[in-house]
Structures are given as structure tokens and as C-alpha cells.
Amino acid sequence: MTMLIKNIKKLVQTESDPVTNRAGKEMSVLNTIENAFLYIKDGKIVDFGKMAEQPQGELQDAVVIDATGKMVFPAFCDSHTHLVYPASREIEYVDKIKGLSYEEIAKRGGGILNSAKKMAEISEDELYEDAMKRLDEITAYGTGAVEIKSGYGLTTETELKMLRVIKRLKENSPLSIKATFLGAHSIPAEYRGRQTDYVDVVINEMIPQVAAEELADYIDVFCDRGFFTVEDTERILMAGLKYGMIPKIHANELDYSGGIQAGVKYGALSVDHLEYTGEEEIKALLNSDTMPTILPGAAFFLGMVYAPARKMIDAGLPVAMASDFNPGSSPSGNMQLILSMASILYRLTPEEAINAVTLNSAYAMGVSDELGSIAIGKRANLFITKDIPTIEYMPYYYGTNKVDRIILNGKIVV
Ligand code: NIG
Ligand code: FE
């Protein structure tokens, strides 16, 4: 199966010498080719360049798409979501409007515990069908790869149920999916006051069973004030690492929790949220391979302080951005909106913002060797825009869908 996309107004994020991510000043680098072609074979990008240099010959049987007036981008990589969940939580959101904080809602048994209650009741099939619909929805907005976490189960049985659903999604969806075990997302009510006992369950029961069924690529802990301590986090990460689960940490959303440093210490692929990031945290990250990942949707929806993205980039760090799609703190998986928020709320230039939601977020979910940019040999996961005047228009014209078609593994899916 071959495909030729021709007359592309602008081919965006091309790489002749692919890098794994872009940090600091390099985040402003965004290579483009005007009036371009892109040639796809067997699901991979095999050639691209100026229309004038377009190869002839072997293209006879190719599906041809004329992209006159349109741009082509690598599909978004959404490196942090909780999109397998049993029910929406809009009533809690009204409590938030009335002034209750995220932590107050959690203390009253709302929040993650509310989802956990419903998770015990819902069937695996229903969970799967609902999540598949959400995958279709984010695909239509240009997402081509997504990481999905467990963490709304909080018992061995229900955590396994969630992870089995993610496994089925991996097998049946055209999106590239990574699974993360997040048993330590919240402390179940029956363990209140004896949190360490729950950590023991995570370590001694959950992790070995998740590993035995090979259900998780990564392991996560919500390391923050009122949730899991640095000590809990380190114990869990050590246990996960024994089974080859690489850490991706929820850190420093509610306080200077030490979560960033704990993540770096255990070689986390990413540390995520980062509202409370100061000099110490930046220093720790500068000496690491850990991708700092900001989740603008959650900060926006909860009305929190914004992570110091500019300061981080100016200090030489890379930054990725992801949706955090979940029913409590970020009920949207629209990565075009995240791209706009990157510029509007965090003052990233359009070039920096595009790097944050493509190449750097690919790195944050461990797929930047095959996704996140337009490079020969990479998987053909990309989108064709509607007619748009400039690249800058993508973050600027916020709130509408500017994606016309999406191609995953070389096939048109939307
Ligand atoms: O990433 N911060 C912790 N966990 C989720 C929220 C999940 C929920 O409230 O359901 C987050 O924002
Ligand atoms: Fe999250």
C-alpha cells in the first residue's frame, strides 16, 4: 500500500537527522518544507521533499491525495491520559465552581475515589466501548499516539480490569498506545490512616500480577501533598523497576512534593504536572534524561498556578505537553486546545508549542524513535489540516478543529 500526498502547502516538523527531543533554545527549531510531497509505503514515511523533486516511476498504484492549501503535521502524541474511566464527574465540577478545592473534594470521598466506586460496578465491555469512543474523538482532533493509565480501580482486581481494557484498546485501535500502571493514584477509604498497608498491596500484590500478564509499559505514582509520599513513591518505583516498568510520575501539582527529584532519581521517562517547580527541581531535571511534562488542561480546569514553562525552557530544559484527559481535572483530550494553551497560557512560541505536543511528548511516552516528526523510516502517523494560512494559525485560532484528515500507519482513518 503506497500513498502520495502532493502539493502540500507546508510540510511541518521534518527531520533529515532525527533527534529524540528538543531542549532549551532548540525548542524553537521547527523545520518545514513549502510546496512539498510526502510518500508513504507499508505504513512508513519513505520520502519527502519539494514538489519539484518528487520521484516518478514506482508511484503508479499509489493513492494520491492533493493537499493544495493544506499543511501536513506529524500526529500529536498525548503522553499522559486517564481516558479509561467509568463515568463523567460533572456534578463534582459544580462543587468546584462553588469553591471546593480538588483536595477538599478528594477528602470527602469524591474525586478519584468516586471513580473507583463506579469502576467496581461497570463491566469490562462497557469500559472498553466507552474508551474506544474517546479514542475516536481524540483521533479526529489529530492525536496519533496516546498513553493511558490505570488508577481508577485501586484494588488488584479492578486495576487489572482497567489494564486489560487498555490491552484490548492496543490490539484494536489504529492509535499507538502505551499502558501505565497507576495503582498508587489515591489512598482507598478503607486504608485511610494506614497508607503504608495500601502501598504494600501495590507492591506485593498488584505489581507482580500486572507484570505476570504483561499489562503495563510504565509505572506511575501520584507523589504529592495529601497523596503518596516520596518514601512511598520510592518503594513503589523500586518494585516496578524489578519487573522492567519504567517510571512516569505525577509530581509537584499541589506542592513542592519532592516528586520531581524522586522521578529523576529512579530514571523516570517523564515527570508530569509540575506546577510547583523551583530552582532545585530545574537543577535536578537538567542533569537527567527525564522529560518535564506540563498538563495545561488540568491547571486551566482546576484554576491552579501555571507551571513555569518559560523559565524551564530558558534554563535549557525540554518541555512536553499532554492533555491529562480524565473525568476529574481535565475532561478533554483535544490536543489542538493544548497546543493553543501552550502559547496562550504558558507563552511558548508556536514552534516551541508544536515541539511540546509532537516530538517531546513522543519522547515522554517512549516512542520518539518512530513517531513525533516527519522523518524517513518513521511511522506514517500524521494529519492534514483544513485550509490554513500559516503555522501560527494553529495555536491562534483556538477552539475549533483545524484537522481535515488523519492518517495512521499509512491509512486514512478520518
Ligand atoms: O492527573 N493528579 C492526579 N490525577 C489526575 C486526576 C484524576 C481525577 O481527578 O480523576 C490528574 O489530574
Ligand atoms: Fe494525570
Coordinates of C-alpha atoms and ligand atoms in Angstrom, one line a residue:
M1 CA 0.0 0.0 0.0
T2 CA 1.6 3.3 -1.1
M3 CA 0.3 6.8 -0.8
L4 CA 1.4 10.1 -2.2
I5 CA 0.4 13.4 -0.6
K6 CA 1.2 16.1 -3.1
N7 CA 1.0 19.9 -3.3
I8 CA 1.3 20.3 0.5
K9 CA 1.3 23.9 1.3
K10 CA 3.7 23.3 4.2
L11 CA 5.1 20.0 5.5
V12 CA 5.8 20.6 9.2
Q13 CA 8.4 19.2 11.6
T14 CA 10.6 17.5 9.0
E15 CA 13.9 16.0 10.1
S16 CA 16.7 14.7 8.0
D17 CA 18.7 13.8 11.0
P18 CA 16.2 12.8 13.7
V19 CA 16.7 13.8 17.3
T20 CA 15.0 12.2 20.3
N21 CA 13.7 15.5 21.7
R22 CA 14.4 19.3 21.6
A23 CA 15.5 21.2 24.7
G24 CA 16.0 24.9 25.6
K25 CA 16.7 27.1 22.5
E26 CA 16.4 24.1 20.3
M27 CA 12.7 24.0 21.1
S28 CA 12.4 26.9 18.6
V29 CA 13.6 24.7 15.8
L30 CA 10.8 23.6 13.6
N31 CA 11.8 22.6 10.1
T32 CA 9.3 22.9 7.3
I33 CA 9.2 22.4 3.5
E34 CA 7.0 24.6 1.4
N35 CA 5.1 23.1 -1.6
A36 CA 6.0 19.6 -0.6
F37 CA 5.3 16.0 -1.3
L38 CA 5.2 13.0 1.1
Y39 CA 5.5 9.5 0.0
I40 CA 4.3 6.6 2.3
K41 CA 4.8 2.9 1.8
D42 CA 3.8 0.0 4.1
G43 CA 2.8 2.4 6.9
K44 CA 6.1 4.2 6.9
I45 CA 7.4 7.5 5.6
V46 CA 9.7 6.6 2.7
D47 CA 10.4 10.0 1.1
F48 CA 9.5 13.7 1.3
G49 CA 10.7 16.9 -0.2
K50 CA 9.9 19.8 -2.6
M51 CA 7.3 19.1 -5.3
A52 CA 9.9 19.8 -7.9
E53 CA 11.9 16.8 -6.7
Q54 CA 9.0 14.4 -6.5
P55 CA 10.0 10.9 -7.6
Q56 CA 8.2 9.4 -10.6
G57 CA 8.2 5.7 -11.7
E58 CA 7.1 3.5 -8.8
L59 CA 4.2 5.7 -7.9
Q60 CA 1.7 4.2 -10.4
D61 CA -0.5 2.4 -7.9
A62 CA -0.2 5.0 -5.1
V63 CA -3.3 6.5 -3.6
V64 CA -2.9 10.2 -4.3
I65 CA -4.1 13.0 -2.1
D66 CA -3.9 16.5 -3.3
A67 CA -3.3 18.8 -0.3
T68 CA -3.4 22.1 -2.1
G69 CA -3.9 24.9 0.5
K70 CA -3.4 22.5 3.4
M71 CA -0.5 21.6 5.7
V72 CA 0.7 18.3 7.0
F73 CA 1.9 17.8 10.6
P74 CA 3.0 14.7 12.5
A75 CA 0.1 13.5 14.5
F76 CA 0.0 14.7 18.2
C77 CA 1.4 12.4 20.8
D78 CA -0.6 12.6 24.0
S79 CA 1.8 11.2 26.6
H80 CA -0.5 11.5 29.7
T81 CA -4.2 10.4 29.9
H82 CA -6.6 8.6 32.1
L83 CA -9.1 8.0 29.3
V84 CA -10.4 4.7 30.5
Y85 CA -12.9 5.7 33.2
P86 CA -16.3 4.6 34.2
A87 CA -18.3 7.8 34.3
S88 CA -18.1 11.6 33.9
R89 CA -18.0 13.7 37.1
E90 CA -19.7 17.0 36.2
I91 CA -21.6 17.3 39.5
E92 CA -18.3 17.5 41.4
Y93 CA -17.2 20.1 38.9
V94 CA -20.2 22.2 40.1
D95 CA -18.8 21.8 43.7
K96 CA -15.5 23.2 42.4
I97 CA -17.3 26.2 40.8
K98 CA -18.9 26.8 44.2
G99 CA -15.4 26.9 45.8
L100 CA -14.3 23.5 47.0
S101 CA -10.7 22.6 46.2
Y102 CA -9.5 19.4 44.4
E103 CA -8.1 18.2 47.8
E104 CA -11.3 19.0 49.7
I105 CA -13.4 17.1 47.2
A106 CA -10.9 14.1 47.4
K107 CA -11.2 14.2 51.3
R108 CA -15.0 13.9 51.1
G109 CA -14.6 10.7 49.1
G110 CA -15.1 12.4 45.8
G111 CA -12.6 12.7 43.0
I112 CA -10.6 9.6 42.2
L113 CA -12.4 7.6 44.9
N114 CA -15.7 8.4 43.3
S115 CA -14.4 7.0 40.0
A116 CA -13.1 3.9 41.9
K117 CA -16.5 3.2 43.3
K118 CA -18.0 3.2 39.8
M119 CA -15.1 1.2 38.4
A120 CA -16.1 -1.7 40.6
E121 CA -19.6 -1.8 39.1
I122 CA -19.0 -1.3 35.4
S123 CA -18.5 -4.2 33.0
E124 CA -15.2 -4.6 31.2
D125 CA -17.0 -4.4 27.8
E126 CA -18.8 -1.2 28.7
L127 CA -15.5 0.3 29.9
Y128 CA -13.9 -0.8 26.6
E129 CA -16.7 0.6 24.4
D130 CA -16.7 4.0 26.1
A131 CA -12.9 4.3 25.9
M132 CA -12.9 3.4 22.2
K133 CA -15.3 6.2 21.6
R134 CA -13.0 8.6 23.3
L135 CA -10.1 7.3 21.2
D136 CA -12.2 8.0 18.1
E137 CA -12.8 11.5 19.4
I138 CA -9.2 12.4 20.0
T139 CA -8.2 10.9 16.7
A140 CA -10.5 13.3 15.0
Y141 CA -8.6 16.2 16.7
G142 CA -5.2 14.9 15.4
T143 CA -3.9 12.5 18.0
G144 CA -1.9 9.5 16.7
A145 CA -0.4 8.1 19.9
V146 CA -1.7 8.1 23.4
E147 CA -0.5 6.8 26.8
I148 CA -3.4 5.6 29.1
K149 CA -3.1 5.0 32.8
S150 CA -4.9 2.7 35.2
G151 CA -5.6 4.1 38.7
Y152 CA -9.4 4.3 39.0
G153 CA -9.5 0.7 40.3
L154 CA -7.4 0.8 43.5
T155 CA -8.0 -2.9 44.1
T156 CA -6.0 -5.6 42.5
E157 CA -9.0 -6.9 40.6
T158 CA -10.2 -3.6 39.3
E159 CA -6.7 -2.3 38.4
L160 CA -6.2 -5.5 36.3
K161 CA -9.6 -4.9 34.8
M162 CA -8.6 -1.4 33.6
L163 CA -5.3 -2.6 32.3
R164 CA -6.9 -5.5 30.4
V165 CA -9.2 -2.9 28.7
I166 CA -6.1 -0.8 27.7
K167 CA -4.6 -4.0 26.3
R168 CA -7.7 -4.6 24.2
L169 CA -7.6 -1.0 23.0
K170 CA -3.9 -1.5 22.0
E171 CA -4.9 -4.6 20.0
N172 CA -7.9 -3.0 18.2
S173 CA -7.2 0.7 17.8
P174 CA -5.0 2.2 15.0
L175 CA -3.5 4.6 17.6
S176 CA -0.2 3.8 19.1
I177 CA -1.0 3.1 22.8
K178 CA 1.2 2.8 25.9
A179 CA -0.2 1.5 29.2
T180 CA 0.8 2.8 32.6
F181 CA 0.1 1.1 35.9
L182 CA -1.1 3.7 38.4
G183 CA -2.3 1.7 41.4
A184 CA -0.9 4.5 43.6
H185 CA -3.3 7.1 42.3
S186 CA -5.2 7.6 45.6
I187 CA -5.5 6.0 49.0
P188 CA -8.7 4.0 49.2
A189 CA -11.0 5.0 52.1
E190 CA -10.6 1.7 53.9
Y191 CA -6.8 2.3 54.1
R192 CA -7.0 5.9 55.4
G193 CA -4.7 6.2 58.4
R194 CA -2.7 3.2 57.3
Q195 CA -1.5 4.2 53.9
T196 CA 1.6 2.1 54.1
D197 CA -0.5 -1.0 54.1
Y198 CA -2.0 0.1 50.8
V199 CA 1.5 0.7 49.4
D200 CA 2.3 -2.9 50.5
V201 CA -0.7 -4.2 48.5
V202 CA 0.5 -2.2 45.4
I203 CA 4.0 -3.7 45.8
N204 CA 3.3 -7.2 46.8
E205 CA 0.0 -8.0 45.0
M206 CA -0.6 -5.6 42.2
I207 CA 2.8 -5.1 40.6
P208 CA 3.6 -8.9 40.4
Q209 CA 0.2 -9.6 38.8
V210 CA 0.4 -6.7 36.4
A211 CA 3.8 -7.9 35.3
A212 CA 2.7 -11.6 35.0
E213 CA 0.1 -10.6 32.5
E214 CA 2.4 -8.1 30.8
L215 CA -0.2 -5.4 31.1
A216 CA 2.0 -2.3 31.7
D217 CA 4.8 -0.5 29.9
Y218 CA 5.2 2.1 32.6
I219 CA 4.5 2.7 36.3
D220 CA 3.2 5.9 37.9
V221 CA 2.6 7.2 41.4
F222 CA 0.7 10.4 42.4
C223 CA 3.5 11.8 44.6
D224 CA 2.1 14.9 46.1
R225 CA 0.7 16.5 49.3
G226 CA -2.2 14.5 50.7
F227 CA -1.5 11.6 48.4
F228 CA 1.7 9.4 48.3
T229 CA 5.0 10.5 50.0
V230 CA 8.4 10.4 48.5
E231 CA 9.1 7.3 50.6
D232 CA 6.0 5.5 49.3
T233 CA 6.9 6.6 45.8
E234 CA 10.5 5.3 46.0
R235 CA 9.4 1.9 47.3
I236 CA 6.8 1.5 44.5
L237 CA 9.2 2.6 41.8
M238 CA 11.9 0.1 43.0
A239 CA 9.3 -2.7 43.0
G240 CA 8.2 -1.7 39.5
L241 CA 11.7 -1.4 38.1
K242 CA 12.4 -5.0 39.2
Y243 CA 9.8 -6.0 36.6
G244 CA 11.1 -3.6 33.9
M245 CA 8.3 -1.0 34.4
I246 CA 9.9 2.5 33.8
P247 CA 8.5 5.3 36.0
K248 CA 6.4 8.2 34.8
I249 CA 5.4 10.3 37.8
H250 CA 2.6 12.6 38.8
A251 CA 4.7 15.2 40.6
N252 CA 4.5 18.7 42.1
E253 CA 0.9 19.5 41.2
L254 CA -0.1 20.5 44.7
D255 CA 3.2 21.4 46.4
Y256 CA 7.0 21.1 46.2
S257 CA 6.5 17.4 46.9
G258 CA 9.9 16.0 46.1
G259 CA 8.2 14.1 43.3
I260 CA 10.4 15.6 40.6
Q261 CA 13.6 14.6 42.4
A262 CA 12.3 11.1 43.1
G263 CA 11.4 10.6 39.5
V264 CA 14.8 11.8 38.3
K265 CA 16.5 9.5 40.9
Y266 CA 14.7 6.5 39.5
G267 CA 15.2 7.3 35.8
A268 CA 11.7 8.4 35.1
L269 CA 10.8 8.8 31.4
S270 CA 8.8 11.8 32.4
V271 CA 7.6 13.8 35.5
D272 CA 4.2 15.4 34.9
H273 CA 2.1 18.4 36.1
L274 CA 5.0 20.4 37.7
E275 CA 3.0 23.5 38.9
Y276 CA 5.4 23.7 41.8
T277 CA 8.8 23.7 40.1
G278 CA 11.6 25.9 41.5
E279 CA 15.4 26.2 41.1
E280 CA 16.1 22.9 42.9
E281 CA 13.7 21.0 40.7
I282 CA 15.1 22.6 37.5
K283 CA 18.6 21.7 38.6
A284 CA 17.6 18.1 39.2
L285 CA 16.0 17.9 35.7
L286 CA 18.9 19.5 33.9
N287 CA 21.1 16.5 34.9
S288 CA 18.7 13.9 33.7
D289 CA 17.0 12.2 30.8
T290 CA 13.6 12.8 32.3
M291 CA 11.1 14.8 30.2
P292 CA 9.3 17.6 32.2
T293 CA 5.7 17.3 31.1
I294 CA 3.1 20.1 31.7
L295 CA -0.6 19.4 31.6
P296 CA -2.3 22.7 30.7
G297 CA -5.8 21.3 30.7
A298 CA -5.7 20.3 34.4
A299 CA -4.2 23.6 35.5
F300 CA -6.7 25.5 33.5
F301 CA -9.7 23.4 34.6
L302 CA -8.8 23.5 38.3
G303 CA -7.7 27.2 38.2
M304 CA -4.3 26.4 39.5
V305 CA -1.0 28.2 39.2
Y306 CA 0.7 27.5 35.9
A307 CA 4.0 25.6 35.7
P308 CA 6.9 27.9 34.9
A309 CA 7.3 26.6 31.4
R310 CA 9.2 29.7 30.1
K311 CA 11.7 29.5 33.0
M312 CA 12.2 25.8 32.4
I313 CA 12.9 26.3 28.6
D314 CA 15.1 29.3 29.2
A315 CA 17.1 27.2 31.7
G316 CA 17.8 24.8 28.9
L317 CA 15.2 22.1 29.7
P318 CA 12.9 20.4 27.2
V319 CA 9.2 20.6 27.8
A320 CA 6.4 18.3 26.7
M321 CA 2.7 19.0 27.0
A322 CA -0.1 16.5 27.2
S323 CA -3.9 16.5 27.8
D324 CA -4.3 14.6 31.1
F325 CA -7.7 13.6 29.7
N326 CA -9.7 12.4 32.7
P327 CA -13.1 13.0 34.3
G328 CA -12.0 15.0 37.3
S329 CA -9.4 17.5 36.4
S330 CA -9.2 17.7 32.6
P331 CA -12.3 16.4 30.7
S332 CA -10.8 17.0 27.3
G333 CA -8.4 15.1 25.1
N334 CA -8.2 17.8 22.4
M335 CA -4.5 18.3 21.7
Q336 CA -5.2 21.3 19.5
L337 CA -6.5 23.0 22.6
I338 CA -3.4 22.0 24.5
L339 CA -1.3 23.5 21.6
S340 CA -3.2 26.8 22.0
M341 CA -2.9 26.8 25.8
A342 CA 0.9 26.2 25.4
S343 CA 1.1 29.6 23.7
I344 CA -1.8 31.5 25.3
L345 CA -1.2 30.5 29.0
Y346 CA 2.5 29.4 29.0
R347 CA 3.9 31.9 26.5
L348 CA 5.5 29.3 24.3
T349 CA 6.1 30.4 20.7
P350 CA 4.2 28.3 18.1
E351 CA 7.4 26.5 17.2
E352 CA 8.1 25.6 20.8
A353 CA 4.5 24.6 21.4
I354 CA 4.4 22.3 18.4
N355 CA 7.6 20.6 19.6
A356 CA 6.0 20.2 23.0
V357 CA 3.0 18.3 21.7
T358 CA 4.8 16.2 19.0
L359 CA 8.4 15.3 19.4
N360 CA 8.9 16.0 23.1
S361 CA 5.6 14.3 24.0
A362 CA 6.6 11.3 21.9
Y363 CA 9.8 11.1 24.0
A364 CA 7.7 11.3 27.2
M365 CA 5.9 8.2 26.2
G366 CA 8.9 6.4 24.8
V367 CA 8.0 6.5 21.1
S368 CA 10.2 9.3 19.7
D369 CA 12.3 6.9 17.6
E370 CA 9.2 6.1 15.5
L371 CA 6.8 9.0 16.0
G372 CA 6.7 12.7 16.7
S373 CA 8.2 14.1 13.4
I374 CA 8.2 13.6 9.7
A375 CA 11.4 11.6 9.0
I376 CA 12.3 8.8 6.7
G377 CA 11.6 5.4 8.3
K378 CA 9.2 6.8 10.9
R379 CA 5.7 5.5 11.1
A380 CA 3.2 7.5 8.9
N381 CA 1.1 8.9 11.7
L382 CA 0.1 12.4 10.5
F383 CA -2.7 14.8 9.9
I384 CA -3.7 17.0 7.0
T385 CA -5.1 20.4 8.1
K386 CA -8.0 22.2 6.6
D387 CA -7.0 25.2 4.5
I388 CA -5.0 27.4 7.0
P389 CA -2.9 30.5 6.2
T390 CA 0.1 29.9 8.5
I391 CA 1.6 27.5 11.1
E392 CA 0.9 30.2 13.7
Y393 CA -2.8 30.0 12.9
M394 CA -2.9 26.5 14.6
P395 CA -2.4 27.8 18.2
Y396 CA -4.0 31.2 17.4
Y397 CA -7.4 30.1 16.1
Y398 CA -8.2 28.2 19.2
G399 CA -11.3 26.1 20.0
T400 CA -12.1 24.7 16.5
N401 CA -11.0 21.6 14.8
K402 CA -8.4 22.5 12.1
V403 CA -7.7 18.9 11.2
D404 CA -9.2 17.7 8.0
R405 CA -7.9 14.1 7.7
I406 CA -5.8 11.9 9.8
I407 CA -3.5 9.1 8.5
L408 CA -2.4 6.4 10.9
N409 CA 0.1 3.7 9.9
G410 CA -0.2 5.0 6.4
K411 CA -4.0 4.5 6.2
I412 CA -6.7 7.2 6.2
V413 CA -8.7 6.9 9.3
V414 CA -10.6 10.2 9.3
Ligands
NIG1 O1 -3.6 13.8 36.6 N1 -3.4 14.4 39.7 C1 -3.9 13.3 39.8 N2 -4.6 12.6 39.0 C2 -5.4 13.1 37.9 C3 -6.8 13.5 38.3 C4 -7.6 12.3 38.2 C5 -9.0 12.6 38.7 O2 -9.3 13.6 39.4 O3 -9.9 11.8 38.3 C6 -4.7 14.2 37.2 O4 -5.0 15.3 37.2
FE2 FE -2.9 12.6 35.4

